Coordinates of C-alpha atoms and ligand atoms in Angstrom, one line a residue:
M420 CA 12.7 -23.2 15.6
F421 CA 12.4 -21.0 12.3
D422 CA 14.7 -19.2 10.6
V423 CA 12.3 -16.4 9.9
V424 CA 8.5 -15.5 10.5
V425 CA 7.5 -13.0 7.7
I426 CA 4.3 -11.5 8.9
G427 CA 2.0 -10.3 5.7
G428 CA 1.3 -12.2 2.5
G429 CA 1.5 -9.2 0.4
P430 CA 3.9 -8.3 -2.4
A431 CA 6.6 -7.2 0.6
G432 CA 6.1 -10.4 2.6
L433 CA 6.1 -12.7 -0.7
Q434 CA 9.0 -11.2 -2.0
A435 CA 10.9 -11.3 1.6
T436 CA 9.4 -15.0 2.0
L437 CA 10.9 -16.2 -1.9
T438 CA 14.2 -14.6 -1.2
L439 CA 14.5 -16.2 2.0
A440 CA 13.6 -19.7 1.1
R441 CA 15.7 -19.7 -1.8
G442 CA 18.7 -18.5 0.4
Q443 CA 17.9 -21.9 2.0
R444 CA 16.4 -20.6 4.9
R445 CA 13.5 -22.1 6.7
V446 CA 10.9 -19.4 6.8
A447 CA 6.9 -19.4 7.7
L448 CA 4.5 -16.8 6.5
V449 CA 1.6 -15.4 8.3
D450 CA -1.0 -13.6 6.3
G451 CA -4.3 -12.4 7.5
G452 CA -5.5 -12.3 3.9
A453 CA -6.7 -8.5 3.7
P454 CA -4.7 -6.6 1.1
R455 CA -5.0 -3.0 0.8
N456 CA -5.7 -3.2 -3.1
Q457 CA -8.5 -6.0 -2.8
R458 CA -10.6 -3.4 -4.0
A459 CA -8.9 -3.1 -7.4
V460 CA -9.8 -4.9 -10.6
Q461 CA -5.6 -5.1 -11.3
V462 CA -2.5 -5.1 -10.2
N463 CA -0.7 -2.5 -12.6
N464 CA 2.8 -1.2 -13.4
F465 CA 4.3 -4.3 -12.5
V466 CA 6.7 -5.4 -15.1
S467 CA 5.6 -9.2 -16.4
R468 CA 2.4 -8.8 -14.0
D469 CA 0.6 -5.9 -15.4
G470 CA -2.7 -6.4 -15.1
I471 CA -3.0 -8.9 -13.2
P472 CA -6.3 -9.5 -10.4
P473 CA -4.8 -9.1 -7.1
K474 CA -5.9 -12.3 -6.2
D475 CA -4.4 -14.0 -9.3
F476 CA -1.1 -12.4 -8.1
R477 CA -1.0 -13.8 -4.6
A478 CA -2.4 -17.1 -5.3
E479 CA 0.6 -17.5 -7.9
S480 CA 3.3 -16.4 -5.3
R481 CA 1.9 -18.4 -2.7
R482 CA 1.8 -21.7 -5.0
Q483 CA 5.7 -20.9 -5.8
L484 CA 6.5 -20.7 -2.1
E485 CA 5.0 -24.0 -1.1
G486 CA 7.4 -25.9 -4.2
Y487 CA 10.1 -24.1 -1.7
G488 CA 8.6 -25.9 1.5
V489 CA 7.4 -22.6 3.1
R490 CA 5.0 -23.4 5.7
L491 CA 1.9 -21.0 4.8
V492 CA 0.0 -20.1 7.6
Q493 CA -3.5 -18.3 7.4
G494 CA -4.5 -16.0 10.3
L495 CA -4.0 -13.0 12.3
V496 CA -0.8 -12.4 14.3
R497 CA -1.9 -11.3 17.8
G498 CA 1.7 -10.7 19.5
V499 CA 5.9 -11.2 18.9
H500 CA 7.4 -11.7 21.9
G501 CA 11.2 -12.6 22.8
E502 CA 14.4 -11.0 21.1
P503 CA 16.5 -12.2 18.4
D504 CA 17.2 -15.9 17.9
G505 CA 14.1 -16.5 20.3
F506 CA 11.2 -14.8 19.1
T507 CA 7.6 -16.2 19.5
V508 CA 4.8 -15.5 16.9
D509 CA 1.1 -15.9 18.3
V510 CA -1.5 -16.6 15.7
D511 CA -5.3 -16.1 16.6
D512 CA -5.9 -19.6 15.9
D513 CA -3.5 -20.2 18.7
T514 CA -0.6 -21.7 16.3
R515 CA 2.6 -20.8 17.6
L516 CA 5.5 -20.2 16.1
E517 CA 9.3 -19.8 16.9
A518 CA 11.8 -17.4 14.9
R519 CA 15.1 -16.1 15.3
R520 CA 14.1 -13.0 13.1
I521 CA 11.1 -11.6 12.4
V522 CA 10.1 -9.5 9.2
V523 CA 6.7 -7.6 9.7
A524 CA 4.9 -6.7 5.9
L525 CA 1.9 -5.5 7.3
G526 CA 0.8 -2.9 4.8
V527 CA -1.2 -0.1 6.3
R528 CA -4.8 0.7 6.6
D529 CA -6.5 3.3 4.5
V530 CA -9.2 5.7 6.3
L531 CA -11.7 6.3 3.7
P532 CA -13.7 9.8 4.2
D533 CA -17.5 9.3 5.1
W534 CA -19.0 10.1 2.1
S535 CA -22.1 8.3 0.6
G536 CA -21.1 5.5 -2.2
L537 CA -17.5 5.5 -1.6
A538 CA -16.7 1.8 -0.8
A539 CA -18.2 1.0 -3.5
L540 CA -16.3 2.5 -6.1
W541 CA -13.1 2.8 -4.1
G542 CA -10.2 1.0 -6.2
D543 CA -11.3 1.3 -9.7
T544 CA -12.2 4.9 -11.0
I545 CA -11.3 6.2 -7.3
F546 CA -7.9 5.5 -6.5
Q547 CA -4.5 7.1 -5.2
C548 CA -2.1 6.4 -7.7
P549 CA -2.5 7.5 -11.4
Y550 CA 0.5 5.2 -12.1
C551 CA -1.6 2.4 -11.0
H552 CA -5.1 3.1 -12.8
G553 CA -5.0 6.4 -14.8
H554 CA -4.1 4.6 -18.2
E555 CA -7.1 3.2 -18.3
V556 CA -9.1 6.1 -18.1
R557 CA -6.7 8.7 -19.5
G558 CA -8.1 11.6 -21.8
T559 CA -11.2 11.4 -19.5
R560 CA -12.9 13.6 -16.7
W561 CA -10.7 13.9 -13.7
A562 CA -11.1 15.3 -10.1
V563 CA -8.2 15.5 -7.3
Y564 CA -9.5 16.0 -3.4
A565 CA -7.0 18.2 -2.1
D566 CA -6.9 17.4 1.7
S567 CA -3.3 17.7 2.1
P568 CA -0.5 20.1 0.7
H569 CA 0.9 17.1 -1.6
M570 CA -2.4 17.0 -3.5
P571 CA -1.9 20.0 -5.8
Q572 CA 1.3 18.5 -6.6
L573 CA -0.6 15.1 -7.8
A574 CA -2.9 17.1 -9.8
L575 CA -0.1 18.7 -11.9
L576 CA 1.0 15.4 -12.7
A577 CA -2.1 14.3 -13.2
R578 CA -2.4 16.7 -16.0
A579 CA 0.0 13.9 -18.1
W580 CA -2.9 11.6 -18.5
T581 CA -6.2 14.0 -19.2
D582 CA -6.7 17.4 -20.0
D583 CA -10.0 18.1 -18.2
L584 CA -9.1 18.0 -14.5
L585 CA -10.7 19.7 -11.9
L586 CA -9.2 20.4 -8.3
V587 CA -11.2 20.5 -5.0
D588 CA -9.6 22.5 -2.5
R589 CA -9.9 21.8 1.1
I590 CA -6.6 23.0 2.3
G591 CA -7.2 26.8 1.1
L592 CA -4.8 27.3 -1.8
D593 CA -2.1 29.5 -1.4
D594 CA -1.8 32.2 -4.4
D595 CA 1.4 31.0 -6.3
T596 CA -0.2 27.1 -6.1
R597 CA -3.6 28.4 -7.2
A598 CA -1.9 30.5 -9.9
R599 CA 0.3 27.4 -11.0
L600 CA -2.8 25.2 -10.9
Q601 CA -4.7 27.6 -12.9
G602 CA -1.7 28.1 -15.7
A603 CA -2.0 24.4 -16.2
G604 CA -5.4 24.7 -16.9
I605 CA -6.9 22.8 -13.7
V606 CA -10.3 24.3 -12.8
I607 CA -10.7 25.1 -9.1
D608 CA -13.7 24.5 -6.5
T609 CA -14.0 25.1 -2.8
R610 CA -17.0 23.2 -2.2
D611 CA -16.6 19.9 -0.2
V612 CA -17.7 16.5 -1.7
V613 CA -20.1 14.5 0.6
G614 CA -20.9 11.8 -1.6
V615 CA -19.8 10.1 -4.8
A616 CA -22.4 8.4 -7.6
A617 CA -21.9 5.6 -10.0
R618 CA -22.8 6.2 -13.4
A619 CA -26.3 5.5 -14.6
D620 CA -24.8 2.6 -17.4
D621 CA -21.9 1.1 -15.1
A622 CA -22.6 1.2 -11.4
Q623 CA -19.0 0.0 -10.6
R624 CA -17.7 3.1 -12.1
L625 CA -17.7 6.7 -10.9
G626 CA -20.3 9.5 -12.4
A627 CA -20.5 12.0 -10.1
L628 CA -19.0 14.1 -7.1
L629 CA -22.0 14.9 -5.0
L630 CA -21.5 18.7 -3.1
E631 CA -22.2 19.6 0.2
D632 CA -24.7 22.3 -1.5
G633 CA -26.2 19.6 -3.1
S634 CA -25.2 20.0 -6.3
R635 CA -23.1 17.0 -8.8
L636 CA -20.0 17.7 -10.4
E637 CA -19.9 15.1 -13.3
R638 CA -16.4 13.1 -13.0
D639 CA -15.0 9.7 -14.4
V640 CA -12.1 9.5 -11.9
L641 CA -11.4 10.8 -8.6
L642 CA -7.5 10.8 -7.2
L643 CA -8.2 10.6 -3.4
H644 CA -4.9 9.8 -0.9
P645 CA -7.0 9.2 2.5
P646 CA -5.1 9.5 5.5
Q647 CA -3.5 6.2 6.6
R648 CA -3.2 4.5 10.0
Q649 CA -0.7 1.7 10.9
T650 CA -2.1 -2.2 12.0
A651 CA -2.4 -2.8 15.5
L652 CA 0.6 -5.1 15.5
V653 CA 2.8 -2.2 14.7
E654 CA 1.8 -0.3 17.9
A655 CA 1.9 -3.4 19.8
L656 CA 5.7 -3.9 18.7
E657 CA 6.4 -0.1 19.7
L658 CA 8.5 0.4 16.7
A659 CA 9.8 3.8 16.3
L660 CA 7.8 5.7 13.3
Q661 CA 9.1 8.3 11.0
D662 CA 5.9 11.0 9.9
G663 CA 3.7 8.0 11.1
Y664 CA 5.7 5.3 9.0
V665 CA 7.6 2.4 10.4
A666 CA 11.2 3.8 10.5
V667 CA 13.7 1.6 8.5
D668 CA 17.5 1.8 8.0
A669 CA 18.5 1.4 4.2
Q670 CA 18.6 -2.6 4.7
Q671 CA 15.0 -2.6 6.3
R672 CA 15.9 -3.3 9.9
T673 CA 12.8 -1.3 12.2
S674 CA 14.5 0.0 15.7
R675 CA 14.1 -3.2 17.2
P676 CA 16.8 -5.4 17.1
G677 CA 15.8 -8.6 14.9
I678 CA 12.7 -7.1 13.9
Y679 CA 12.9 -6.1 9.9
A680 CA 10.0 -4.7 8.1
A681 CA 9.2 -4.0 4.3
G682 CA 6.4 -2.4 2.1
D683 CA 3.5 0.2 2.3
L684 CA 4.1 0.5 6.2
T685 CA 7.3 2.0 6.0
T686 CA 7.0 4.9 3.4
R687 CA 4.3 7.0 1.2
M688 CA 6.0 5.3 -1.7
Q689 CA 3.5 2.6 -2.0
T690 CA 3.4 0.7 -5.0
A691 CA 3.7 -3.3 -5.4
I692 CA 6.9 -3.3 -7.1
T693 CA 8.5 -1.3 -4.7
S694 CA 7.1 -3.3 -1.6
A695 CA 8.5 -6.5 -3.1
A696 CA 11.9 -4.7 -3.5
A697 CA 12.0 -3.9 -0.2
G698 CA 10.9 -7.2 0.9
C699 CA 14.0 -8.4 -1.0
V700 CA 16.4 -6.0 0.7
A701 CA 15.0 -7.3 4.1
A702 CA 15.7 -10.8 3.3
A703 CA 19.2 -10.3 2.6
T704 CA 19.6 -8.4 5.2
I705 CA 18.8 -11.0 7.9
A706 CA 20.3 -13.4 6.1
H707 CA 23.8 -11.1 6.1
D708 CA 22.9 -10.6 10.0
L709 CA 22.6 -14.3 10.9
A710 CA 26.4 -15.1 9.2
G711 CA 27.4 -12.1 11.4
L712 CA 28.4 -10.2 7.9
R713 CA 27.7 -6.4 7.0
M714 CA 25.8 -5.2 4.5
P715 CA 27.2 -3.2 1.8
H716 CA 25.4 0.2 3.2
D717 CA 26.3 -0.7 6.7
G718 CA 29.5 1.3 6.4
Ligands
FAD1752 C1 -7.3 0.2 -4.2 C2 -5.7 0.2 -4.4 C3 -5.3 -0.3 -5.8 C4 -4.0 -0.3 -5.8 N1 -3.3 -0.9 -7.3 C5 -2.1 -0.7 -7.3 C6 -1.3 -0.9 -8.5 O1 -2.1 -1.2 -9.8 N2 -0.2 -1.2 -8.9 C7 0.4 -1.2 -7.8 O2 1.9 -1.0 -7.9 N3 0.3 -0.7 -6.3 C8 -1.1 -1.0 -6.4 N4 -1.7 -0.3 -4.8 C9 -0.7 -0.3 -3.8 C10 -0.6 -1.6 -3.6 O3 -1.5 -2.4 -3.2 C11 0.4 -1.8 -2.4 O4 1.5 -0.4 -2.3 C12 1.0 -2.9 -2.1 O5 -0.1 -3.7 -2.1 C13 1.9 -3.1 -0.6 O6 2.1 -4.6 -0.3 P1 2.4 -4.6 1.1 O7 2.9 -6.0 1.4 O8 3.4 -3.5 2.1 O9 0.9 -4.6 1.8 P2 -0.2 -5.3 1.5 O10 -0.3 -5.8 0.0 O11 -1.6 -4.4 1.9 O12 -0.4 -6.7 2.5 C14 -0.3 -6.5 3.8 C15 -0.6 -8.2 4.3 O13 -0.2 -8.2 5.7 C16 -1.4 -8.9 6.1 N5 -1.9 -8.4 8.0 C17 -1.8 -7.5 8.5 N6 -1.6 -7.6 9.4 C18 -1.4 -8.6 9.7 C19 -1.4 -9.3 11.1 N7 -0.9 -9.3 12.4 N8 -1.1 -10.6 10.8 C20 -1.0 -11.6 9.8 N9 -1.0 -10.6 8.6 C21 -1.3 -9.5 8.7 C22 -2.8 -8.3 5.7 O14 -3.9 -9.2 6.1 C23 -2.1 -8.3 4.0 O15 -2.8 -9.4 3.3 C24 -3.0 -0.1 -4.6 C25 -3.5 0.1 -3.5 C26 -5.0 0.7 -3.8 C27 -5.1 0.9 -2.0

């Protein structure tokens, strides 16, 4: 019987596991090995880890966890059954783990639009977080694909990185927003994108957006925030959602007693360091709950 099984070995699950292990808990970490940022060349904006390749971030974290005697399991969790102090976790290689508490840190899945060429360029010059990858391409020709009301705001923020910004309007901007964008020097185009093309001299980098009328817009960067979906396990666990994300309290407790969640699956504020921080909170909450103590914010 483990004190905790952590499911998902991204920044959230790795940090939850580290905090639990340092708290002298018996902990197992199960990971399917498909991180969201696997297409990215670097993890940026993580102090002391700025620029580290994602695979190195994980490898170093796992090496440290092994030093604490954590059981690392490679595989996909098919099901979690039971209740606090008596959960069973079934992994696809038929490993069965028993635990008193569960952390789900499964991340989310990006549902990329069906554009030609997109999969090859996603994660480097086509990305969703300017704080993560904007600095490296500052001052170049950017575009923002606005298919949700949040994206015009992101375009206004993105002016910090470039003066040359074009917004593809797929939501039908209202007059005020259009005027604000134009006042910030942002060009607006209402034609839809059907594909992206790499640069002639670098197959890894965006060169142009391909539009529905057959024309090309030469661009170096595209900000794209595709819709996201939860993993199958979240649905199987029947965790309560809020706006599509797993609902948690300030201590990372889900709607199901004994199951805690941390990282991208709980929030649109999706960065490696905030995910890790949430994993740390989840672990601290579990320590309190197992000891029958209240967390400071429990009132
Ligand atoms: C292209 C791209 C680039 C990014 N660049 C940056 C950046 O530079 N800096 C930054 O701060 N953020 C960046 N992000 C965001 C960052 O990657 C995420 O916020 C962060 O990885 C979330 O961590 P997480 O632990 O919640 O989930 P993830 O890192 O997605 O990890 C979830 C893990 O859970 C596993 N899993 C899922 N289901 C199961 C299951 N049933 N059983 C077992 N394991 C399972 C998956 O295999 C995966 O390994 C980027 C995101 C993308 C898409």
